[in-house]
Amino acid sequence: MQLHPKTLQLPGGFLAAAVKAGVKKDATQYDMALLFSQEPATCAATFTTNQIKAAPVKLSQPRAAKGKACAILVNAGNANACTGPQGMRDAKAMSARTAEATGVPDAQILVCSTGTIGKPMPMDKVLAGVDALCGSLTPDNAEAWHTVEAIMTTDTRPKAVTAEVKIGGKTVRISGMTKGAGMIEPNMATMLCFLLTDAKVAPALLRRLLRSAVDASFNTISVDGDTSTNDSVMMLANGASGAEIKAGSAAEKAFAKALNAVTLYLAHEIVRDGEGVTKFITLKVTGARSDREADTAARFIANSFLVKTGWAGTYPVDGRMLDAIGYSPAKIVEEKVSLWYDDMRVMKNGMRTKDGHSNYLQVTQKPEYTIRVDLGLGKGSAVLYTCDCTEEYVTINRF
Amino acid sequence: MQLHPKTLQLPGGFLAAAVKAGVKKDATQYDMALLFSQEPATCAATFTTNQIKAAPVKLSQPRAAKGKACAILVNAGNANACTGPQGMRDAKAMSARTAEATGVPDAQILVCSTGTIGKPMPMDKVLAGVDALCGSLTPDNAEAWHTVEAIMTTDTRPKAVTAEVKIGGKTVRISGMTKGAGMIEPNMATMLCFLLTDAKVAPALLRRLLRSAVDASFNTISVDGDTSTNDSVMMLANGASGAEIKAGSAAEKAFAKALNAVTLYLAHEIVRDGEGVTKFITLKVTGARSDREADTAARFIANSFLVKTGWAGTYPVDGRMLDAIGYSPAKIVEEKVSLWYDDMRVMKNGMRTKDGHSNYLQVTQKPEYTIRVDLGLGKGSAVLYTCDCTEEYVTINRF
């Protein structure tokens, strides 16, 4: 399996288009994209668990559940969330116009939006954008790269990856793109991710593989603890490579490995490009009474802004991390806690070590490091990929 | 009942002392204080619910439970938390030295610390400080004011209030001081609060009145959602005024009213002086299925940093607030939500109003305003006093 970071090579049978429709404030930026399979494709998707769901999520969720889709239409700049019945009419109109122009059944079009919550969609611009997209679909990878740019909001860079894997003598591609960059928390972050593959995968298997990949990637990251109204991961599989993935086969293992590599790469990219982020922290909790409590402890640490602002500095914030677990539902006994920054132990038996507290700069000045908290209570463990919080996060979000 | 903000007048029979012991980095600042009743006093206290408790909390909690105390010894600059067995020995040594110098039984001395977590206490300085405190106890209110300064950490100003209430022809005082200013969340925030009264109140009644006052004040505020290791509210009642408060009497009502006014004033002062705070928000949630769900919804809103950074700006962040309730355990149905900034309705049936979104500046530019979210589902309601989050919060905490 080969992973090509920072590229988006369209798998066989897929076309793409991106336009500057004027939905984003800056009219020089791409803000709408269409991903399109020329052949019938299966699909799977996961969506936000938020009770407040954007109109496109409400529209696309039941469609994706049917397992068949061949187009993903997306706009950035407006989330079409908290927009009431008009919002749903707008999402449907986006889909209907795409169906009309491409000849694909309406029910096989998935719609996504990302951007500001609560504003009506500028439908004149959006529908003109749909027309332009449908008229310019191309297999050209340069155009495909513009689709990655089109879904960006406060992201500072496009995030995409292409995996290639040999299956039954055929080369299968899994190509993925994603966007962050705030309102990012596990259980589907404010994020969109689109995955395209030219393998042939039955809907039920695709669903299982995607769920597993999402659990091990997007559901293990946290930027700011806010789960959004629009989170969507969508995957289309069109079989154009001629390779078929059957449940329980060696091909499934190879395909799953590639898919997991793609989603984990993209998830990490979201954290690295989180709003104002300067540190990428791999947070491991071990020795919890259960995996579930380890996960809870990790999430309370990663969602404490006192911890996150501390990570933006260089002094170890072991005390703040203990404090955060202390008010979580996860069991902690002060005297049993050990804590490492990379290999440097900064806390033992709930107390700071002299060595760790004189040599911490060799770890904390690095842009990426691992923090491990061992609770000394059992065998439960969890990993979370997270980041610091700087003044820039506030500046971006206070508008 | 009269409330005198920004004053600390000692009730009858109380002495105070403050010193610059060098525990804080800045040696020109007061950092230790002793509050002392010349007569035997009853006491009540509430402490952090964090599983990680500072040594002075572990020492003082069982003592306060006995209902008798006549001294509160406090230092700022070092929290004596995550300091292991040595931390407990240090807290005990602070108490023992005070007992020796004042002749008060060791078990009737309550000890508090606030400041950095995880550092050993500089006991040479601390014990010299205790000696100096015991030697300079005075009924002078100017000295008492220095005790308010001594407990400050990142607070930008001293926070104190004195209430006077007539009970049975006698003037009873309730004097309170508090400190914040980060790691502030309901269920006892990172805060200390000391309350002194010259009323005579039996321990059980004092406990009940204090618990009720704390629930309606300190437990309704949130600065950053972090519950600390050191939170303590302590109250001493020495009866020096000659007025006795009996359970079920009119005196109890008058006393409770004054006590509640004192604690609510101090709680609000903590929020107003929260780290980097520029907006004081009274957040009301109504129409929830239950009071408990209303409280949950309010806390999820108040602890979303995406909401809080938005409050630092002037644009209404109704969408972000709905989003935050959406991922909370509290039930929300988008179409039923209304939302007001003061009297201006910015959202109706889950959609933005035109009026609210053109006139919002008249509210959002004010330093203090009320936000009400009506969920339209039932009769549950809750109030939370909270604040925005600015770049300065990050700057203070990233060190």
PDB file of C-alpha atoms in Angstrom, chain B residues 153-396:
ATOM      1  CA  THR B 153      -3.786  35.255  42.601  1.00  0.00           C
ATOM      2  CA  THR B 154      -4.607  36.294  39.022  1.00  0.00           C
ATOM      3  CA  ASP B 155      -7.466  38.418  40.381  1.00  0.00           C
ATOM      4  CA  THR B 156      -7.115  41.987  39.199  1.00  0.00           C
ATOM      5  CA  ARG B 157      -8.850  43.458  42.233  1.00  0.00           C
ATOM      6  CA  PRO B 158      -9.781  42.576  45.817  1.00  0.00           C
ATOM      7  CA  LYS B 159     -13.316  41.272  46.224  1.00  0.00           C
ATOM      8  CA  ALA B 160     -15.147  41.807  49.492  1.00  0.00           C
ATOM      9  CA  VAL B 161     -18.498  42.894  50.852  1.00  0.00           C
ATOM     10  CA  THR B 162     -20.061  43.605  54.219  1.00  0.00           C
ATOM     11  CA  ALA B 163     -23.750  43.148  55.031  1.00  0.00           C
ATOM     12  CA  GLU B 164     -25.456  44.597  58.077  1.00  0.00           C
ATOM     13  CA  VAL B 165     -28.814  43.375  59.253  1.00  0.00           C
ATOM     14  CA  LYS B 166     -30.886  44.222  62.323  1.00  0.00           C
ATOM     15  CA  ILE B 167     -31.847  41.167  64.300  1.00  0.00           C
ATOM     16  CA  GLY B 168     -33.695  41.502  67.608  1.00  0.00           C
ATOM     17  CA  GLY B 169     -32.566  45.131  67.889  1.00  0.00           C
ATOM     18  CA  LYS B 170     -28.940  44.177  67.408  1.00  0.00           C
ATOM     19  CA  THR B 171     -26.788  44.847  64.367  1.00  0.00           C
ATOM     20  CA  VAL B 172     -25.364  41.689  62.902  1.00  0.00           C
ATOM     21  CA  ARG B 173     -22.571  41.798  60.354  1.00  0.00           C
ATOM     22  CA  ILE B 174     -21.788  39.251  57.689  1.00  0.00           C
ATOM     23  CA  SER B 175     -18.480  40.053  56.055  1.00  0.00           C
ATOM     24  CA  GLY B 176     -17.174  38.126  53.093  1.00  0.00           C
ATOM     25  CA  MET B 177     -14.143  38.022  50.860  1.00  0.00           C
ATOM     26  CA  THR B 178     -13.355  35.879  47.868  1.00  0.00           C
ATOM     27  CA  LYS B 179     -10.812  35.262  45.133  1.00  0.00           C
ATOM     28  CA  GLY B 180     -11.069  33.760  41.597  1.00  0.00           C
ATOM     29  CA  ALA B 181     -10.056  34.015  38.858  1.00  0.00           C
ATOM     30  CA  GLY B 182      -9.382  31.051  36.534  1.00  0.00           C
ATOM     31  CA  MET B 183     -10.318  27.356  36.889  1.00  0.00           C
ATOM     32  CA  ILE B 184     -13.770  28.597  37.743  1.00  0.00           C
ATOM     33  CA  GLU B 185     -16.750  26.315  37.351  1.00  0.00           C
ATOM     34  CA  PRO B 186     -19.851  25.484  39.311  1.00  0.00           C
ATOM     35  CA  ASN B 187     -19.737  22.778  41.972  1.00  0.00           C
ATOM     36  CA  MET B 188     -17.190  24.862  43.769  1.00  0.00           C
ATOM     37  CA  ALA B 189     -14.939  26.843  41.517  1.00  0.00           C
ATOM     38  CA  THR B 190     -11.154  27.507  42.022  1.00  0.00           C
ATOM     39  CA  MET B 191     -11.958  29.902  44.548  1.00  0.00           C
ATOM     40  CA  LEU B 192     -11.726  30.650  48.167  1.00  0.00           C
ATOM     41  CA  CYS B 193     -14.397  32.461  50.094  1.00  0.00           C
ATOM     42  CA  PHE B 194     -14.315  33.354  53.772  1.00  0.00           C
ATOM     43  CA  LEU B 195     -17.389  34.549  55.621  1.00  0.00           C
ATOM     44  CA  LEU B 196     -17.360  35.956  59.125  1.00  0.00           C
ATOM     45  CA  THR B 197     -20.369  36.854  61.231  1.00  0.00           C
ATOM     46  CA  ASP B 198     -20.944  37.978  64.789  1.00  0.00           C
ATOM     47  CA  ALA B 199     -24.332  36.298  64.909  1.00  0.00           C
ATOM     48  CA  LYS B 200     -24.680  33.197  67.020  1.00  0.00           C
ATOM     49  CA  VAL B 201     -25.641  30.252  64.826  1.00  0.00           C
ATOM     50  CA  ALA B 202     -25.631  26.575  65.745  1.00  0.00           C
ATOM     51  CA  PRO B 203     -23.405  24.425  63.492  1.00  0.00           C
ATOM     52  CA  ALA B 204     -26.241  22.457  61.846  1.00  0.00           C
ATOM     53  CA  LEU B 205     -28.163  25.596  60.945  1.00  0.00           C
ATOM     54  CA  LEU B 206     -25.006  27.366  59.767  1.00  0.00           C
ATOM     55  CA  ARG B 207     -24.244  24.391  57.525  1.00  0.00           C
ATOM     56  CA  ARG B 208     -27.719  24.438  56.021  1.00  0.00           C
ATOM     57  CA  LEU B 209     -27.707  28.198  55.443  1.00  0.00           C
ATOM     58  CA  LEU B 210     -24.239  28.103  53.904  1.00  0.00           C
ATOM     59  CA  ARG B 211     -25.048  25.179  51.608  1.00  0.00           C
ATOM     60  CA  SER B 212     -28.156  26.971  50.394  1.00  0.00           C
ATOM     61  CA  ALA B 213     -26.263  30.241  49.856  1.00  0.00           C
ATOM     62  CA  VAL B 214     -23.445  28.480  47.975  1.00  0.00           C
ATOM     63  CA  ASP B 215     -25.876  26.595  45.729  1.00  0.00           C
ATOM     64  CA  ALA B 216     -27.528  29.861  44.722  1.00  0.00           C
ATOM     65  CA  SER B 217     -24.287  31.743  44.169  1.00  0.00           C
ATOM     66  CA  PHE B 218     -20.928  30.037  43.635  1.00  0.00           C
ATOM     67  CA  ASN B 219     -22.565  26.984  42.117  1.00  0.00           C
ATOM     68  CA  THR B 220     -24.300  29.131  39.491  1.00  0.00           C
ATOM     69  CA  ILE B 221     -21.165  30.642  37.999  1.00  0.00           C
ATOM     70  CA  SER B 222     -18.778  29.457  35.335  1.00  0.00           C
ATOM     71  CA  VAL B 223     -15.664  31.127  33.993  1.00  0.00           C
ATOM     72  CA  ASP B 224     -13.831  28.336  32.199  1.00  0.00           C
ATOM     73  CA  GLY B 225     -15.414  25.062  33.248  1.00  0.00           C
ATOM     74  CA  ASP B 226     -12.496  23.833  35.328  1.00  0.00           C
ATOM     75  CA  THR B 227     -13.227  22.713  38.889  1.00  0.00           C
ATOM     76  CA  SER B 228     -10.131  23.041  41.019  1.00  0.00           C
ATOM     77  CA  THR B 229      -8.350  21.085  43.699  1.00  0.00           C
ATOM     78  CA  ASN B 230      -8.575  23.797  46.347  1.00  0.00           C
ATOM     79  CA  ASP B 231     -12.068  25.317  46.273  1.00  0.00           C
ATOM     80  CA  SER B 232     -13.228  26.167  49.753  1.00  0.00           C
ATOM     81  CA  VAL B 233     -15.962  28.306  51.247  1.00  0.00           C
ATOM     82  CA  MET B 234     -15.613  28.697  55.014  1.00  0.00           C
ATOM     83  CA  MET B 235     -17.829  30.530  57.456  1.00  0.00           C
ATOM     84  CA  LEU B 236     -17.258  31.384  61.108  1.00  0.00           C
ATOM     85  CA  ALA B 237     -20.012  32.616  63.455  1.00  0.00           C
ATOM     86  CA  ASN B 238     -18.965  33.815  66.916  1.00  0.00           C
ATOM     87  CA  GLY B 239     -22.095  35.349  68.461  1.00  0.00           C
ATOM     88  CA  ALA B 240     -20.297  38.525  69.536  1.00  0.00           C
ATOM     89  CA  SER B 241     -23.238  40.700  68.464  1.00  0.00           C
ATOM     90  CA  GLY B 242     -25.463  39.050  71.058  1.00  0.00           C
ATOM     91  CA  ALA B 243     -27.987  38.159  68.339  1.00  0.00           C
ATOM     92  CA  GLU B 244     -28.900  34.509  68.003  1.00  0.00           C
ATOM     93  CA  ILE B 245     -30.267  32.937  64.838  1.00  0.00           C
ATOM     94  CA  LYS B 246     -32.675  30.118  65.578  1.00  0.00           C
ATOM     95  CA  ALA B 247     -33.940  27.675  63.000  1.00  0.00           C
ATOM     96  CA  GLY B 248     -37.381  28.568  61.655  1.00  0.00           C
ATOM     97  CA  SER B 249     -37.381  32.098  63.121  1.00  0.00           C
ATOM     98  CA  ALA B 250     -37.878  35.434  61.371  1.00  0.00           C
ATOM     99  CA  ALA B 251     -34.267  36.097  62.332  1.00  0.00           C
ATOM    100  CA  GLU B 252     -33.228  33.133  60.226  1.00  0.00           C
ATOM    101  CA  LYS B 253     -34.999  34.566  57.211  1.00  0.00           C
ATOM    102  CA  ALA B 254     -33.360  37.966  57.625  1.00  0.00           C
ATOM    103  CA  PHE B 255     -29.956  36.417  58.207  1.00  0.00           C
ATOM    104  CA  ALA B 256     -30.302  34.043  55.235  1.00  0.00           C
ATOM    105  CA  LYS B 257     -31.316  36.940  53.010  1.00  0.00           C
ATOM    106  CA  ALA B 258     -28.209  38.882  54.003  1.00  0.00           C
ATOM    107  CA  LEU B 259     -25.967  35.852  53.637  1.00  0.00           C
ATOM    108  CA  ASN B 260     -27.379  35.104  50.183  1.00  0.00           C
ATOM    109  CA  ALA B 261     -26.830  38.708  49.137  1.00  0.00           C
ATOM    110  CA  VAL B 262     -23.206  38.523  50.306  1.00  0.00           C
ATOM    111  CA  THR B 263     -22.424  35.258  48.493  1.00  0.00           C
ATOM    112  CA  LEU B 264     -24.235  36.258  45.294  1.00  0.00           C
ATOM    113  CA  TYR B 265     -22.365  39.574  45.235  1.00  0.00           C
ATOM    114  CA  LEU B 266     -19.053  37.768  45.693  1.00  0.00           C
ATOM    115  CA  ALA B 267     -19.896  35.110  43.077  1.00  0.00           C
ATOM    116  CA  HIS B 268     -20.720  37.789  40.518  1.00  0.00           C
ATOM    117  CA  GLU B 269     -17.502  39.591  41.389  1.00  0.00           C
ATOM    118  CA  ILE B 270     -15.567  36.408  40.589  1.00  0.00           C
ATOM    119  CA  VAL B 271     -17.146  36.218  37.135  1.00  0.00           C
ATOM    120  CA  ARG B 272     -16.660  39.939  36.442  1.00  0.00           C
ATOM    121  CA  ASP B 273     -13.007  39.587  37.402  1.00  0.00           C
ATOM    122  CA  GLY B 274     -12.503  36.280  35.554  1.00  0.00           C
ATOM    123  CA  GLU B 275      -9.261  35.996  33.641  1.00  0.00           C
ATOM    124  CA  GLY B 276      -9.465  38.230  30.575  1.00  0.00           C
ATOM    125  CA  VAL B 277     -13.222  38.774  30.973  1.00  0.00           C
ATOM    126  CA  THR B 278     -14.839  41.712  29.146  1.00  0.00           C
ATOM    127  CA  LYS B 279     -18.514  40.622  29.240  1.00  0.00           C
ATOM    128  CA  PHE B 280     -20.668  39.499  32.168  1.00  0.00           C
ATOM    129  CA  ILE B 281     -23.465  37.311  30.828  1.00  0.00           C
ATOM    130  CA  THR B 282     -26.563  36.296  32.749  1.00  0.00           C
ATOM    131  CA  LEU B 283     -27.603  33.141  30.941  1.00  0.00           C
ATOM    132  CA  LYS B 284     -31.177  31.982  31.439  1.00  0.00           C
ATOM    133  CA  VAL B 285     -32.538  28.763  30.021  1.00  0.00           C
ATOM    134  CA  THR B 286     -36.317  28.346  30.155  1.00  0.00           C
ATOM    135  CA  GLY B 287     -38.791  25.923  28.633  1.00  0.00           C
ATOM    136  CA  ALA B 288     -36.631  22.867  29.291  1.00  0.00           C
ATOM    137  CA  ARG B 289     -38.208  19.520  30.128  1.00  0.00           C
ATOM    138  CA  SER B 290     -36.883  19.896  33.695  1.00  0.00           C
ATOM    139  CA  ASP B 291     -34.825  22.281  35.833  1.00  0.00           C
ATOM    140  CA  ARG B 292     -32.009  19.789  35.633  1.00  0.00           C
ATOM    141  CA  GLU B 293     -31.981  19.782  31.833  1.00  0.00           C
ATOM    142  CA  ALA B 294     -32.168  23.578  31.820  1.00  0.00           C
ATOM    143  CA  ASP B 295     -29.091  23.647  34.040  1.00  0.00           C
ATOM    144  CA  THR B 296     -27.292  21.147  31.793  1.00  0.00           C
ATOM    145  CA  ALA B 297     -28.117  23.184  28.682  1.00  0.00           C
ATOM    146  CA  ALA B 298     -26.854  26.374  30.360  1.00  0.00           C
ATOM    147  CA  ARG B 299     -23.606  24.706  31.425  1.00  0.00           C
ATOM    148  CA  PHE B 300     -22.926  23.276  27.950  1.00  0.00           C
ATOM    149  CA  ILE B 301     -23.442  26.746  26.475  1.00  0.00           C
ATOM    150  CA  ALA B 302     -21.291  28.432  29.112  1.00  0.00           C
ATOM    151  CA  ASN B 303     -18.497  25.864  28.747  1.00  0.00           C
ATOM    152  CA  SER B 304     -18.272  25.992  24.955  1.00  0.00           C
ATOM    153  CA  PHE B 305     -15.223  28.019  24.096  1.00  0.00           C
ATOM    154  CA  LEU B 306     -16.609  28.601  20.652  1.00  0.00           C
ATOM    155  CA  VAL B 307     -19.582  30.318  22.312  1.00  0.00           C
ATOM    156  CA  LYS B 308     -17.409  32.165  24.818  1.00  0.00           C
ATOM    157  CA  THR B 309     -14.995  33.489  22.204  1.00  0.00           C
ATOM    158  CA  GLY B 310     -18.035  34.548  20.185  1.00  0.00           C
ATOM    159  CA  TRP B 311     -19.364  36.515  23.177  1.00  0.00           C
ATOM    160  CA  ALA B 312     -16.077  38.422  23.151  1.00  0.00           C
ATOM    161  CA  GLY B 313     -17.210  39.839  19.809  1.00  0.00           C
ATOM    162  CA  THR B 314     -20.455  41.651  19.116  1.00  0.00           C
ATOM    163  CA  TYR B 315     -22.207  39.397  16.610  1.00  0.00           C
ATOM    164  CA  PRO B 316     -24.942  37.179  18.136  1.00  0.00           C
ATOM    165  CA  VAL B 317     -23.786  33.572  18.407  1.00  0.00           C
ATOM    166  CA  ASP B 318     -27.222  31.999  18.641  1.00  0.00           C
ATOM    167  CA  GLY B 319     -26.225  29.211  16.240  1.00  0.00           C
ATOM    168  CA  ARG B 320     -23.235  28.229  18.329  1.00  0.00           C
ATOM    169  CA  MET B 321     -25.417  28.169  21.457  1.00  0.00           C
ATOM    170  CA  LEU B 322     -27.940  25.843  19.805  1.00  0.00           C
ATOM    171  CA  ASP B 323     -25.064  23.701  18.619  1.00  0.00           C
ATOM    172  CA  ALA B 324     -23.750  23.442  22.196  1.00  0.00           C
ATOM    173  CA  ILE B 325     -27.117  22.367  23.583  1.00  0.00           C
ATOM    174  CA  GLY B 326     -27.372  20.009  20.609  1.00  0.00           C
ATOM    175  CA  TYR B 327     -24.416  17.943  21.786  1.00  0.00           C
ATOM    176  CA  SER B 328     -25.461  18.118  25.459  1.00  0.00           C
ATOM    177  CA  PRO B 329     -27.643  15.501  27.164  1.00  0.00           C
ATOM    178  CA  ALA B 330     -30.436  18.109  27.380  1.00  0.00           C
ATOM    179  CA  LYS B 331     -33.254  17.656  24.889  1.00  0.00           C
ATOM    180  CA  ILE B 332     -33.544  20.315  22.187  1.00  0.00           C
ATOM    181  CA  VAL B 333     -35.861  20.505  19.192  1.00  0.00           C
ATOM    182  CA  GLU B 334     -34.591  23.039  16.689  1.00  0.00           C
ATOM    183  CA  GLU B 335     -38.003  24.290  15.560  1.00  0.00           C
ATOM    184  CA  LYS B 336     -39.079  25.146  19.119  1.00  0.00           C
ATOM    185  CA  VAL B 337     -36.164  27.329  20.189  1.00  0.00           C
ATOM    186  CA  SER B 338     -36.424  31.062  20.845  1.00  0.00           C
ATOM    187  CA  LEU B 339     -33.516  33.205  21.946  1.00  0.00           C
ATOM    188  CA  TRP B 340     -33.245  36.723  23.315  1.00  0.00           C
ATOM    189  CA  TYR B 341     -30.355  39.118  23.924  1.00  0.00           C
ATOM    190  CA  ASP B 342     -31.905  41.250  26.685  1.00  0.00           C
ATOM    191  CA  ASP B 343     -35.369  42.045  25.270  1.00  0.00           C
ATOM    192  CA  MET B 344     -34.316  41.641  21.661  1.00  0.00           C
ATOM    193  CA  ARG B 345     -35.421  38.367  20.118  1.00  0.00           C
ATOM    194  CA  VAL B 346     -32.705  37.090  17.802  1.00  0.00           C
ATOM    195  CA  MET B 347     -34.167  33.650  17.136  1.00  0.00           C
ATOM    196  CA  LYS B 348     -37.713  32.324  16.796  1.00  0.00           C
ATOM    197  CA  ASN B 349     -38.737  28.752  15.926  1.00  0.00           C
ATOM    198  CA  GLY B 350     -35.058  27.925  15.578  1.00  0.00           C
ATOM    199  CA  MET B 351     -34.511  30.646  12.956  1.00  0.00           C
ATOM    200  CA  ARG B 352     -32.919  34.036  13.141  1.00  0.00           C
ATOM    201  CA  THR B 353     -35.176  37.074  13.272  1.00  0.00           C
ATOM    202  CA  LYS B 354     -34.553  39.992  10.958  1.00  0.00           C
ATOM    203  CA  ASP B 355     -35.009  42.532  13.709  1.00  0.00           C
ATOM    204  CA  GLY B 356     -32.549  40.856  16.064  1.00  0.00           C
ATOM    205  CA  HIS B 357     -29.945  40.490  13.413  1.00  0.00           C
ATOM    206  CA  SER B 358     -29.978  44.091  12.389  1.00  0.00           C
ATOM    207  CA  ASN B 359     -30.165  45.695  15.835  1.00  0.00           C
ATOM    208  CA  TYR B 360     -27.969  43.429  17.913  1.00  0.00           C
ATOM    209  CA  LEU B 361     -25.236  45.996  18.552  1.00  0.00           C
ATOM    210  CA  GLN B 362     -27.434  47.907  20.996  1.00  0.00           C
ATOM    211  CA  VAL B 363     -27.158  44.870  23.298  1.00  0.00           C
ATOM    212  CA  THR B 364     -23.886  43.171  22.438  1.00  0.00           C
ATOM    213  CA  GLN B 365     -21.756  46.269  22.885  1.00  0.00           C
ATOM    214  CA  LYS B 366     -22.791  46.481  26.554  1.00  0.00           C
ATOM    215  CA  PRO B 367     -20.415  45.023  29.153  1.00  0.00           C
ATOM    216  CA  GLU B 368     -23.278  43.166  30.884  1.00  0.00           C
ATOM    217  CA  TYR B 369     -26.392  41.675  29.359  1.00  0.00           C
ATOM    218  CA  THR B 370     -28.798  38.763  29.634  1.00  0.00           C
ATOM    219  CA  ILE B 371     -29.204  35.932  27.157  1.00  0.00           C
ATOM    220  CA  ARG B 372     -32.345  33.829  27.408  1.00  0.00           C
ATOM    221  CA  VAL B 373     -32.823  30.589  25.542  1.00  0.00           C
ATOM    222  CA  ASP B 374     -36.340  29.191  25.590  1.00  0.00           C
ATOM    223  CA  LEU B 375     -36.429  25.540  24.554  1.00  0.00           C
ATOM    224  CA  GLY B 376     -40.217  25.437  24.234  1.00  0.00           C
ATOM    225  CA  LEU B 377     -40.461  21.945  25.676  1.00  0.00           C
ATOM    226  CA  GLY B 378     -41.578  22.328  29.277  1.00  0.00           C
ATOM    227  CA  LYS B 379     -41.320  24.329  32.479  1.00  0.00           C
ATOM    228  CA  GLY B 380     -37.719  23.699  33.503  1.00  0.00           C
ATOM    229  CA  SER B 381     -35.502  26.732  34.017  1.00  0.00           C
ATOM    230  CA  ALA B 382     -32.035  27.669  35.252  1.00  0.00           C
ATOM    231  CA  VAL B 383     -29.761  30.687  35.544  1.00  0.00           C
ATOM    232  CA  LEU B 384     -25.987  30.713  35.163  1.00  0.00           C
ATOM    233  CA  TYR B 385     -23.681  33.714  35.521  1.00  0.00           C
ATOM    234  CA  THR B 386     -20.860  33.505  33.057  1.00  0.00           C
ATOM    235  CA  CYS B 387     -18.501  35.443  30.803  1.00  0.00           C
ATOM    236  CA  ASP B 388     -16.699  35.688  27.512  1.00  0.00           C
ATOM    237  CA  CYS B 389     -13.242  34.320  26.703  1.00  0.00           C
ATOM    238  CA  THR B 390     -10.666  36.645  25.222  1.00  0.00           C
ATOM    239  CA  GLU B 391      -7.089  36.329  24.005  1.00  0.00           C
ATOM    240  CA  GLU B 392      -6.027  37.540  27.456  1.00  0.00           C
ATOM    241  CA  TYR B 393      -7.351  34.345  29.093  1.00  0.00           C
ATOM    242  CA  VAL B 394      -4.955  32.374  26.907  1.00  0.00           C
ATOM    243  CA  THR B 395      -2.064  34.736  27.556  1.00  0.00           C
ATOM    244  CA  ILE B 396      -2.547  34.484  31.322  1.00  0.00           C
TER     245      ILE B 396
END
